[in-house]
């Protein structure tokens, strides 16, 4: 099972994919959804080609809050089915398919003197309902602990940076946090490649039908046909450019990036209610690399869909103002060292984008092409299963049953825990592959800089095993150094050097 993706494999498999043979399934788009479809189909024994115009996780999948949700938010809006599905998929990720990439994260909602008793009770009732969802999804309590109320002292032990003036205590719940969303996509795509899928980045579908696509190799400009018995369009917010009968109404969500030290010690997610919007919160999300994300907004995004969405200064101000209501030391604009924004691929309907259903849809167009859109990162596996079922039915493909609920992703070691000698950071990012990432040259295992814990050895591994083809892939997708422009500038020469070393070997 060869799960390594790299430039040499891409070149070889692009020739195979475009030599006129008819694939069982062509997947367009390699965000979490398309990568999931490729894995689902390849692990059922289908011959799969999967392409992305840019890179793995180039689109919305790298701009998420990086949470494996238990579906509480859907429960609050009465969408019980989606809430249950989300809790089940979170459990699968945390216990079977990607326990190395998804950890339990405490979630703290502080209470202040003078605050509404009703809100306090509603918050705790919400956490209890989330725990009931966990139980219904059969996720063990050892994986996601019981919610409880915290006193003032305990609240400050979890989150010393919380505003202590008037603090009376907090509600504590738990949810799943991804070490990185783009890493999940890379792990899924590599697992698909291990099952024989041809995973090709920098290959754009110029047009597509139910029988194949006209594609352009974005590295050379050459055009080819990829014929296939079935085609799945998993291009997210770009889905309507290949399937004009689909109507999307993207909504933008923005996060801020700050150094965690600016918040004080916060070993948990902290919520602050958005004034005037019952049930809407801004939260701070601590990350492994010493940064914290603060999100998130929900703004209608006018067309056209850009390659990389940009946040507005109004969103930055709203996020800062709201989170500051919960902090002892308010953050200023100067504390914001980066921002990122993503577009939710929501299907068009009446109402505000905040009210649109987050449920996914599998739609077959007039040409027979199947589009899978909507949903969440957390529910990608279920979306993929539904899309492949539709493709198998439509094209009478000979395929086995779906096995992805039990298919461990690359790095999820079914044989047990990894060597305790390895650096925690590598184990948390690479799981069972951590030892392979370590370089024989000790200098390549040192952090790139004080604020950049990424090592040159990680960049080497991204080039040899994770399909990175250029500096942007290295800094913006395989690692997330690029979320902080100053850190990116520091790491760019190191990435360029790693790339040129690989190119001169090849
Ligand atoms: C701000 C924000 C926060 C979120 N937070 C969470 C969260 O915490 N948890 C959660 O579960 N969900 C979250 N979501 C939802 C989740 O991120 C998305 O539902 C999911 O990532 C969508 O993935 P996708 O694969 O469908 O689309 P994308 O990731 O956008 O992938 C589409 C891919 O198609 C490619 N493509 C486009 N056109 C072509 C073409 N013509 N040819 C070839 N390739 C093409 C693109 O390059 C891209 O890589 C969040 C969403 C947003 C916007």
Coordinates of C-alpha atoms and ligand atoms in Angstrom, one line a residue:
X1 CA 0.0 0.0 0.0
X2 CA 1.9 3.0 -1.3
X3 CA 0.5 6.2 0.3
X4 CA 3.4 8.5 -0.6
X5 CA 2.4 11.3 -3.0
X6 CA 5.1 13.3 -4.7
X7 CA 6.0 15.0 -8.0
X8 CA 7.3 11.8 -9.6
X9 CA 4.1 9.9 -8.8
X10 CA 2.0 12.7 -10.1
X11 CA 3.9 12.8 -13.4
X12 CA 3.5 9.0 -13.9
X13 CA -0.1 8.8 -12.9
X14 CA -1.1 11.8 -15.0
X15 CA 0.1 10.0 -18.1
X16 CA -1.8 6.9 -17.1
X17 CA -5.0 8.8 -16.3
X18 CA -5.0 10.6 -19.7
X19 CA -3.9 7.7 -22.0
X20 CA -7.5 7.0 -23.1
X21 CA -8.4 4.3 -20.5
X22 CA -11.9 4.8 -19.0
X23 CA -11.8 5.2 -15.2
X24 CA -14.7 3.9 -13.1
X25 CA -14.9 7.3 -11.3
X26 CA -13.5 10.7 -11.8
X27 CA -13.6 13.0 -8.8
X28 CA -13.2 16.7 -9.4
X29 CA -12.0 18.7 -6.4
X30 CA -9.7 17.5 -3.6
X31 CA -11.0 19.3 -0.5
X32 CA -12.2 17.1 2.3
X33 CA -15.3 16.1 0.3
X34 CA -13.5 15.1 -2.9
X35 CA -10.7 13.4 -1.0
X36 CA -13.4 11.5 0.9
X37 CA -15.1 10.4 -2.3
X38 CA -11.8 9.2 -3.8
X39 CA -11.1 7.1 -0.6
X40 CA -14.6 5.8 -0.4
X41 CA -14.6 4.7 -4.1
X42 CA -11.1 3.3 -4.1
X43 CA -11.6 1.3 -0.9
X44 CA -14.7 -0.3 -2.6
X45 CA -12.4 -1.5 -5.4
X46 CA -13.2 1.1 -8.0
X47 CA -10.6 2.5 -10.4
X48 CA -10.5 6.2 -9.4
X49 CA -8.9 9.4 -10.8
X50 CA -9.2 12.4 -8.5
X51 CA -8.0 15.9 -9.6
X52 CA -7.7 19.4 -8.1
X53 CA -7.1 22.6 -10.1
X54 CA -4.6 23.7 -7.4
X55 CA -3.6 21.6 -4.4
X56 CA -5.1 19.3 -1.8
X57 CA -7.2 21.4 0.6
X58 CA -6.8 24.5 -1.5
X59 CA -10.4 25.7 -1.0
X60 CA -12.7 26.0 2.0
X61 CA -11.4 22.9 3.7
X62 CA -8.3 24.8 5.0
X63 CA -10.3 27.8 6.3
X64 CA -12.5 26.1 8.9
X65 CA -12.5 26.5 12.7
X66 CA -10.8 23.0 12.8
X67 CA -13.5 21.5 14.9
X68 CA -15.0 18.0 14.7
X69 CA -18.5 19.1 15.8
X70 CA -20.9 17.1 17.8
X71 CA -23.8 18.8 16.2
X72 CA -25.0 20.9 19.2
X73 CA -25.7 23.9 17.0
X74 CA -28.0 21.9 14.7
X75 CA -29.9 20.6 17.7
X76 CA -30.5 24.2 18.8
X77 CA -32.1 24.9 15.4
X78 CA -34.2 21.7 15.5
X79 CA -32.1 19.8 12.9
X80 CA -32.0 16.6 14.9
X81 CA -30.9 14.3 12.0
X82 CA -27.9 16.5 11.1
X83 CA -27.0 16.8 14.8
X84 CA -26.9 13.0 15.2
X85 CA -25.0 12.5 11.9
X86 CA -22.4 15.0 13.1
X87 CA -22.0 13.4 16.5
X88 CA -21.6 9.9 14.8
X89 CA -19.0 11.2 12.4
X90 CA -17.1 13.0 15.1
X91 CA -17.0 9.7 17.1
X92 CA -15.7 7.8 14.1
X93 CA -12.9 10.3 13.6
X94 CA -11.9 10.4 17.2
X95 CA -12.0 6.6 17.9
X96 CA -11.3 4.9 14.6
X97 CA -10.2 6.8 11.5
X98 CA -8.2 9.7 12.8
X99 CA -7.7 9.6 16.5
X100 CA -4.2 11.1 16.0
X101 CA -5.6 14.2 14.3
X102 CA -8.7 14.9 16.4
X103 CA -8.5 15.5 20.2
X104 CA -11.0 16.3 22.9
X105 CA -11.0 20.0 23.6
X106 CA -12.6 21.6 26.7
X107 CA -15.1 24.3 25.9
X108 CA -15.7 27.0 28.5
X109 CA -18.5 29.5 28.6
X110 CA -17.8 32.0 31.5
X111 CA -20.6 33.5 33.5
X112 CA -20.5 37.0 35.0
X113 CA -22.4 38.7 37.8
X114 CA -25.5 40.4 36.5
X115 CA -25.7 38.0 33.5
X116 CA -29.0 36.4 32.7
X117 CA -29.9 33.2 34.7
X118 CA -31.9 32.0 31.7
X119 CA -28.8 32.2 29.4
X120 CA -26.7 30.4 32.0
X121 CA -29.3 27.6 32.3
X122 CA -29.7 27.4 28.5
X123 CA -25.9 27.1 28.1
X124 CA -25.6 24.2 30.5
X125 CA -28.7 22.5 29.1
X126 CA -27.1 22.8 25.7
X127 CA -23.9 21.1 26.9
X128 CA -26.0 18.3 28.5
X129 CA -27.9 17.9 25.2
X130 CA -24.5 17.7 23.4
X131 CA -23.5 15.0 25.9
X132 CA -26.7 13.1 25.1
X133 CA -25.8 13.3 21.4
X134 CA -22.4 11.9 22.3
X135 CA -24.0 9.0 24.1
X136 CA -26.5 8.3 21.2
X137 CA -23.5 8.2 18.8
X138 CA -21.8 5.7 21.2
X139 CA -18.7 7.8 21.6
X140 CA -17.2 6.7 24.9
X141 CA -17.1 9.1 27.8
X142 CA -13.4 8.4 28.1
X143 CA -13.0 10.2 24.7
X144 CA -15.3 13.1 25.5
X145 CA -15.8 13.8 29.2
X146 CA -19.0 14.8 31.0
X147 CA -20.0 18.5 31.0
X148 CA -20.0 20.2 34.3
X149 CA -20.2 23.6 36.0
X150 CA -17.0 25.3 37.1
X151 CA -16.6 27.7 40.1
X152 CA -14.6 30.9 39.7
X153 CA -11.2 29.4 40.7
X154 CA -11.6 26.4 38.4
X155 CA -12.6 28.6 35.5
X156 CA -9.4 30.6 35.9
X157 CA -7.4 27.4 36.1
X158 CA -8.7 26.4 32.7
X159 CA -8.5 29.9 31.3
X160 CA -6.4 32.4 33.3
X161 CA -6.9 35.1 30.6
X162 CA -10.7 35.3 31.2
X163 CA -12.0 38.5 32.6
X164 CA -12.0 38.0 36.3
X165 CA -13.9 41.1 37.2
X166 CA -17.5 39.8 38.1
X167 CA -16.6 36.3 37.1
X168 CA -18.8 33.8 38.9
X169 CA -17.9 30.6 37.2
X170 CA -18.5 28.8 33.9
X171 CA -20.1 25.9 32.0
X172 CA -17.6 23.3 30.8
X173 CA -18.4 21.1 27.7
X174 CA -16.2 19.1 25.3
X175 CA -15.9 18.8 21.5
X176 CA -13.4 17.5 19.0
X177 CA -10.6 19.7 17.7
X178 CA -8.5 18.9 14.6
X179 CA -4.8 19.4 14.8
X180 CA -5.3 21.0 11.3
X181 CA -8.0 20.7 8.7
X182 CA -5.6 20.6 5.7
X183 CA -3.8 17.7 7.4
X184 CA -7.1 15.8 7.5
X185 CA -7.5 16.3 3.8
X186 CA -3.9 15.2 3.1
X187 CA -4.4 12.1 5.2
X188 CA -7.6 11.1 3.4
X189 CA -6.1 11.7 0.0
X190 CA -3.0 9.7 0.8
X191 CA -5.1 6.9 2.2
X192 CA -7.1 6.9 -1.1
X193 CA -3.8 6.8 -3.0
X194 CA -2.8 3.8 -0.9
X195 CA -6.0 2.1 -2.2
X196 CA -4.9 2.8 -5.8
X197 CA -6.6 6.2 -6.5
X198 CA -4.6 8.4 -8.8
X199 CA -4.5 11.7 -6.9
X200 CA -3.5 14.5 -9.2
X201 CA -3.1 18.1 -8.1
X202 CA -2.6 21.1 -10.5
X203 CA -5.1 19.4 -12.9
X204 CA -8.2 21.6 -13.6
X205 CA -11.5 20.3 -15.1
X206 CA -12.2 22.8 -17.8
X207 CA -15.6 21.2 -18.5
X208 CA -17.2 18.0 -17.2
X209 CA -20.2 15.8 -17.9
X210 CA -21.4 12.4 -16.5
X211 CA -19.0 10.6 -18.8
X212 CA -15.7 12.4 -18.1
X213 CA -13.9 15.7 -18.2
X214 CA -11.7 17.9 -20.4
X215 CA -8.8 18.8 -18.1
X216 CA -5.8 21.1 -18.2
X217 CA -2.4 20.3 -16.6
X218 CA -1.8 23.6 -14.8
X219 CA 1.9 23.0 -14.8
X220 CA 2.3 22.7 -18.6
X221 CA -0.9 24.1 -20.0
X222 CA -1.5 20.8 -22.0
X223 CA -5.2 19.7 -22.3
X224 CA -6.5 16.1 -22.2
X225 CA -9.6 14.1 -21.8
X226 CA -10.3 11.8 -18.9
X227 CA -13.2 9.5 -19.7
X228 CA -15.0 7.9 -16.8
X229 CA -18.1 5.8 -16.2
X230 CA -19.1 8.2 -13.5
X231 CA -18.1 11.7 -12.5
X232 CA -18.4 13.4 -9.0
X233 CA -18.2 17.1 -8.8
X234 CA -16.8 18.0 -5.4
X235 CA -15.7 21.5 -6.1
X236 CA -17.4 23.1 -3.1
X237 CA -18.1 26.8 -3.6
X238 CA -17.0 26.4 -7.2
X239 CA -19.5 23.6 -7.9
X240 CA -21.8 25.8 -10.0
X241 CA -19.0 26.6 -12.5
X242 CA -19.0 23.0 -13.7
X243 CA -22.7 22.3 -13.0
X244 CA -24.7 25.5 -13.9
X245 CA -28.0 23.9 -12.7
X246 CA -26.7 24.1 -9.1
X247 CA -27.4 27.4 -7.2
X248 CA -25.1 28.3 -4.3
X249 CA -25.2 31.1 -1.9
X250 CA -21.7 31.3 -0.3
X251 CA -21.3 32.8 3.1
X252 CA -18.0 34.1 4.4
X253 CA -16.6 33.1 7.8
X254 CA -13.5 35.0 9.1
X255 CA -11.1 34.1 11.8
X256 CA -8.3 36.2 13.4
X257 CA -4.9 34.7 14.3
X258 CA -3.2 36.0 17.5
X259 CA -0.3 34.7 19.6
X260 CA -1.7 32.6 22.4
X261 CA 0.5 34.5 24.9
X262 CA -1.5 37.6 24.2
X263 CA -4.6 35.9 25.8
X264 CA -2.9 34.5 28.9
X265 CA -2.9 30.8 29.5
X266 CA -6.1 29.4 27.8
X267 CA -6.1 25.6 27.5
X268 CA -9.6 25.5 26.2
X269 CA -12.0 27.1 23.8
X270 CA -13.6 30.2 25.4
X271 CA -17.0 31.6 24.2
X272 CA -18.2 35.1 24.2
X273 CA -21.9 35.8 23.2
X274 CA -22.4 38.2 20.2
X275 CA -24.5 41.1 21.6
X276 CA -28.0 41.1 20.2
X277 CA -27.8 37.6 18.6
X278 CA -29.1 35.0 21.0
X279 CA -27.2 31.7 20.5
X280 CA -24.4 33.2 18.4
X281 CA -20.9 33.3 19.9
X282 CA -17.4 34.3 19.1
X283 CA -14.8 31.8 20.4
X284 CA -11.1 31.6 20.8
X285 CA -9.4 28.3 19.7
X286 CA -5.9 27.6 20.9
X287 CA -3.6 25.8 18.4
X288 CA -0.6 23.6 18.7
X289 CA 1.8 26.1 17.2
X290 CA 1.4 28.8 19.8
X291 CA -1.3 30.7 18.0
X292 CA -5.0 31.1 18.8
X293 CA -7.7 31.6 16.2
X294 CA -10.7 33.8 17.0
X295 CA -13.8 33.2 15.0
X296 CA -16.2 33.5 13.4
X297 CA -18.4 35.6 11.2
X298 CA -21.2 34.7 8.8
X299 CA -21.5 37.2 6.0
X300 CA -23.2 36.8 2.6
X301 CA -20.4 36.8 0.0
X302 CA -21.2 38.4 -3.4
X303 CA -20.0 36.6 -6.6
X304 CA -17.5 36.0 -8.2
X305 CA -15.9 33.4 -5.9
X306 CA -12.2 34.3 -5.4
X307 CA -9.4 31.7 -5.2
X308 CA -8.5 33.0 -1.7
X309 CA -11.3 34.9 0.1
X310 CA -10.3 38.0 2.2
X311 CA -11.8 39.2 5.5
X312 CA -13.1 42.7 5.9
X313 CA -12.0 45.2 8.6
X314 CA -15.6 45.2 9.9
X315 CA -15.4 41.5 10.6
X316 CA -12.0 42.0 12.3
X317 CA -13.6 44.7 14.5
X318 CA -16.6 42.6 15.3
X319 CA -14.5 39.6 16.4
X320 CA -12.2 41.7 18.5
X321 CA -15.0 43.6 20.2
X322 CA -16.9 40.5 21.0
X323 CA -14.0 38.3 22.3
X324 CA -12.8 41.3 24.4
X325 CA -16.0 41.1 26.5
X326 CA -14.6 37.8 27.9
X327 CA -10.9 38.7 28.3
X328 CA -9.0 40.3 31.2
X329 CA -6.6 42.0 28.9
X330 CA -8.4 43.2 25.8
X331 CA -6.8 42.5 22.4
X332 CA -6.0 45.4 20.1
X333 CA -5.7 45.4 16.3
X334 CA -1.9 45.2 16.8
X335 CA -2.4 41.8 18.4
X336 CA -3.9 40.4 15.2
X337 CA -1.0 38.8 13.4
X338 CA -3.0 37.2 10.6
X339 CA -6.6 36.7 9.4
X340 CA -8.2 34.0 7.2
X341 CA -11.6 33.7 5.6
X342 CA -13.5 30.8 4.0
X343 CA -16.7 30.5 2.0
X344 CA -19.3 28.1 3.2
X345 CA -20.7 26.2 0.2
X346 CA -24.4 26.6 1.1
X347 CA -27.2 25.6 -1.3
X348 CA -29.4 28.6 -2.2
X349 CA -32.6 29.0 -0.3
X350 CA -34.7 31.9 1.2
X351 CA -33.5 33.5 4.5
X352 CA -30.2 34.7 5.8
X353 CA -27.0 32.7 5.2
X354 CA -26.9 32.0 9.0
X355 CA -30.2 30.2 8.7
X356 CA -29.4 28.1 5.6
X357 CA -29.3 24.4 6.1
X358 CA -25.8 22.9 6.7
X359 CA -27.0 19.6 5.4
X360 CA -25.3 18.2 2.4
X361 CA -26.9 17.4 -0.9
X362 CA -26.1 14.8 -3.7
X363 CA -27.6 16.0 -7.0
X364 CA -27.5 14.4 -10.4
X365 CA -27.4 16.9 -13.3
X366 CA -28.8 16.5 -16.8
X367 CA -25.5 15.2 -18.1
X368 CA -25.4 12.5 -15.4
X369 CA -22.6 14.3 -13.4
X370 CA -23.2 13.9 -9.7
X371 CA -22.5 17.0 -7.5
X372 CA -22.0 16.6 -3.8
X373 CA -22.1 19.9 -1.9
X374 CA -22.8 21.5 1.5
X375 CA -22.3 19.7 4.7
X376 CA -19.3 20.1 7.0
X377 CA -15.8 19.0 7.4
X378 CA -16.9 16.7 10.2
X379 CA -19.4 14.8 8.0
X380 CA -17.2 14.4 4.9
X381 CA -17.2 10.6 5.2
X382 CA -21.0 10.4 5.1
X383 CA -21.1 12.8 2.2
X384 CA -18.6 10.7 0.3
X385 CA -20.5 7.5 1.0
X386 CA -23.8 9.1 -0.3
X387 CA -22.0 10.4 -3.4
X388 CA -20.4 7.1 -4.3
X389 CA -23.6 5.2 -3.7
X390 CA -25.3 7.6 -6.2
X391 CA -22.4 7.0 -8.7
X392 CA -22.6 3.2 -8.3
X393 CA -26.4 3.3 -8.9
X394 CA -26.3 5.7 -11.8
X395 CA -23.5 3.9 -13.7
X396 CA -24.2 0.3 -12.5
X397 CA -20.6 0.1 -11.2
X398 CA -19.4 -3.1 -9.6
X399 CA -18.4 -2.0 -6.2
X400 CA -18.1 -3.5 -2.7
X401 CA -19.9 -2.0 0.4
X402 CA -18.7 1.3 2.0
X403 CA -15.8 0.5 4.4
X404 CA -14.6 4.0 5.4
X405 CA -16.1 4.0 8.9
X406 CA -13.5 1.3 9.7
X407 CA -10.6 2.5 7.4
X408 CA -7.9 4.1 9.5
X409 CA -6.3 7.1 7.8
X410 CA -2.6 7.3 7.2
X411 CA -0.9 7.9 10.6
X412 CA -3.7 6.4 12.7
X413 CA -1.8 3.5 14.0
X414 CA -4.0 0.5 14.5
X415 CA -1.1 -1.3 16.2
X416 CA -1.1 1.0 19.3
X417 CA 0.6 4.0 20.7
X418 CA 3.8 5.4 19.0
X419 CA 7.2 5.6 20.6
X420 CA 7.2 7.9 23.6
X421 CA 10.6 9.2 22.7
X422 CA 9.3 11.2 19.8
X423 CA 8.6 14.9 20.0
X424 CA 4.9 15.5 21.1
X425 CA 4.4 18.0 18.3
X426 CA 5.3 15.4 15.6
X427 CA 3.2 12.7 17.2
X428 CA 0.2 15.0 17.3
X429 CA 0.6 16.0 13.6
X430 CA 1.8 12.8 12.1
X431 CA 0.6 10.0 14.5
X432 CA 2.3 6.7 13.6
X433 CA 4.4 8.3 10.9
X434 CA 6.2 10.7 13.3
X435 CA 9.4 8.6 13.4
X436 CA 9.5 8.8 9.6
X437 CA 9.4 12.5 9.7
X438 CA 12.4 12.9 11.9
X439 CA 15.6 13.5 9.8
X440 CA 18.9 11.7 10.3
X441 CA 20.4 15.2 10.2
X442 CA 19.7 16.7 13.6
X443 CA 19.8 20.2 12.3
X444 CA 16.8 19.5 10.1
X445 CA 14.8 18.6 13.3
X446 CA 15.1 22.1 14.8
X447 CA 12.3 24.7 14.6
X448 CA 12.6 27.1 11.7
X449 CA 12.3 30.0 14.2
X450 CA 11.2 31.1 17.6
X451 CA 7.7 31.6 16.4
X452 CA 7.7 28.8 13.8
X453 CA 7.8 25.4 15.4
X454 CA 7.8 23.7 12.0
X455 CA 11.1 21.9 11.2
X456 CA 12.8 21.6 7.8
X457 CA 12.4 17.8 8.1
X458 CA 8.6 18.4 8.0
X459 CA 9.0 20.2 4.8
X460 CA 11.1 17.4 3.4
X461 CA 8.4 14.9 4.3
X462 CA 5.7 17.0 2.7
X463 CA 7.7 16.9 -0.6
X464 CA 8.5 13.1 -0.4
X465 CA 5.2 11.8 1.0
X466 CA 2.4 14.5 1.1
X467 CA 2.3 15.7 -2.5
X468 CA 3.6 19.2 -2.0
X469 CA 4.9 20.6 -5.3
X470 CA 5.9 24.1 -4.4
X471 CA 6.6 26.6 -1.7
X472 CA 2.9 27.6 -1.4
X473 CA 1.9 23.9 -0.9
X474 CA 4.6 23.7 1.9
X475 CA 3.8 26.8 3.8
X476 CA 0.0 27.3 3.2
X477 CA -1.3 23.7 3.1
X478 CA 1.1 21.0 4.5
X479 CA 2.0 23.4 7.3
X480 CA 0.0 26.5 8.2
X481 CA 3.0 28.8 8.7
X482 CA 1.4 31.0 6.0
X483 CA -1.4 32.0 8.3
X484 CA 1.0 34.6 9.8
X485 CA 2.6 36.6 7.1
X486 CA 5.7 37.5 9.2
X487 CA 6.3 33.8 10.0
X488 CA 5.8 32.9 6.4
X489 CA 8.5 35.4 5.3
X490 CA 10.9 33.8 7.8
X491 CA 10.1 30.3 6.5
X492 CA 10.1 31.0 2.8
X493 CA 13.9 30.6 2.2
X494 CA 13.9 27.3 4.1
X495 CA 11.0 26.0 2.0
X496 CA 12.7 27.2 -1.2
X497 CA 15.9 25.4 -0.2
X498 CA 14.0 22.1 0.7
X499 CA 12.3 22.3 -2.7
X500 CA 15.4 22.9 -4.7
X501 CA 17.2 20.1 -2.9
X502 CA 14.4 17.7 -4.0
X503 CA 14.4 19.0 -7.5
X504 CA 18.1 18.7 -7.9
X505 CA 17.9 15.0 -6.7
X506 CA 15.0 14.3 -9.1
Ligands
LIG1 C1 -15.2 29.8 8.1 C2 -15.6 28.4 8.1 C3 -15.5 27.6 9.2 C4 -15.8 26.2 9.2 N1 -15.6 25.5 10.3 C5 -15.9 24.2 10.3 C6 -15.6 23.4 11.4 O1 -15.0 23.8 12.4 N2 -16.0 22.1 11.4 C7 -16.6 21.5 10.3 O2 -17.0 20.4 10.3 N3 -16.9 22.3 9.2 C8 -16.5 23.6 9.2 N4 -16.8 24.3 8.0 C9 -17.4 23.7 6.9 C10 -16.3 23.0 6.0 O3 -15.1 23.7 6.1 C11 -16.7 22.8 4.6 O4 -18.1 22.3 4.5 C12 -15.8 21.9 3.8 O5 -14.5 22.2 4.0 C13 -16.1 21.9 2.3 O6 -15.2 21.1 1.7 P1 -15.3 20.8 0.1 O7 -14.3 19.7 -0.1 O8 -16.7 20.5 -0.2 O9 -14.9 22.1 -0.6 P2 -13.4 22.7 -0.8 O10 -12.6 22.5 0.4 O11 -13.6 24.2 -1.2 O12 -12.8 22.0 -2.0 C14 -13.1 22.2 -3.4 C15 -11.9 22.0 -4.2 O13 -12.3 22.0 -5.6 C16 -11.2 22.5 -6.3 N5 -11.7 22.9 -7.6 C17 -12.6 24.0 -7.9 N6 -12.8 24.0 -9.2 C18 -12.1 23.0 -9.8 C19 -12.0 22.6 -11.1 N7 -12.7 23.2 -12.1 N8 -11.2 21.5 -11.4 C20 -10.5 20.9 -10.4 N9 -10.6 21.3 -9.1 C21 -11.4 22.3 -8.8 C22 -10.6 23.6 -5.4 O14 -9.3 23.9 -5.7 C23 -10.8 23.0 -4.0 O15 -9.6 22.4 -3.6 C24 -16.4 25.7 8.0 C25 -16.6 26.5 6.9 C26 -16.2 27.8 6.9 C27 -16.3 28.6 5.7

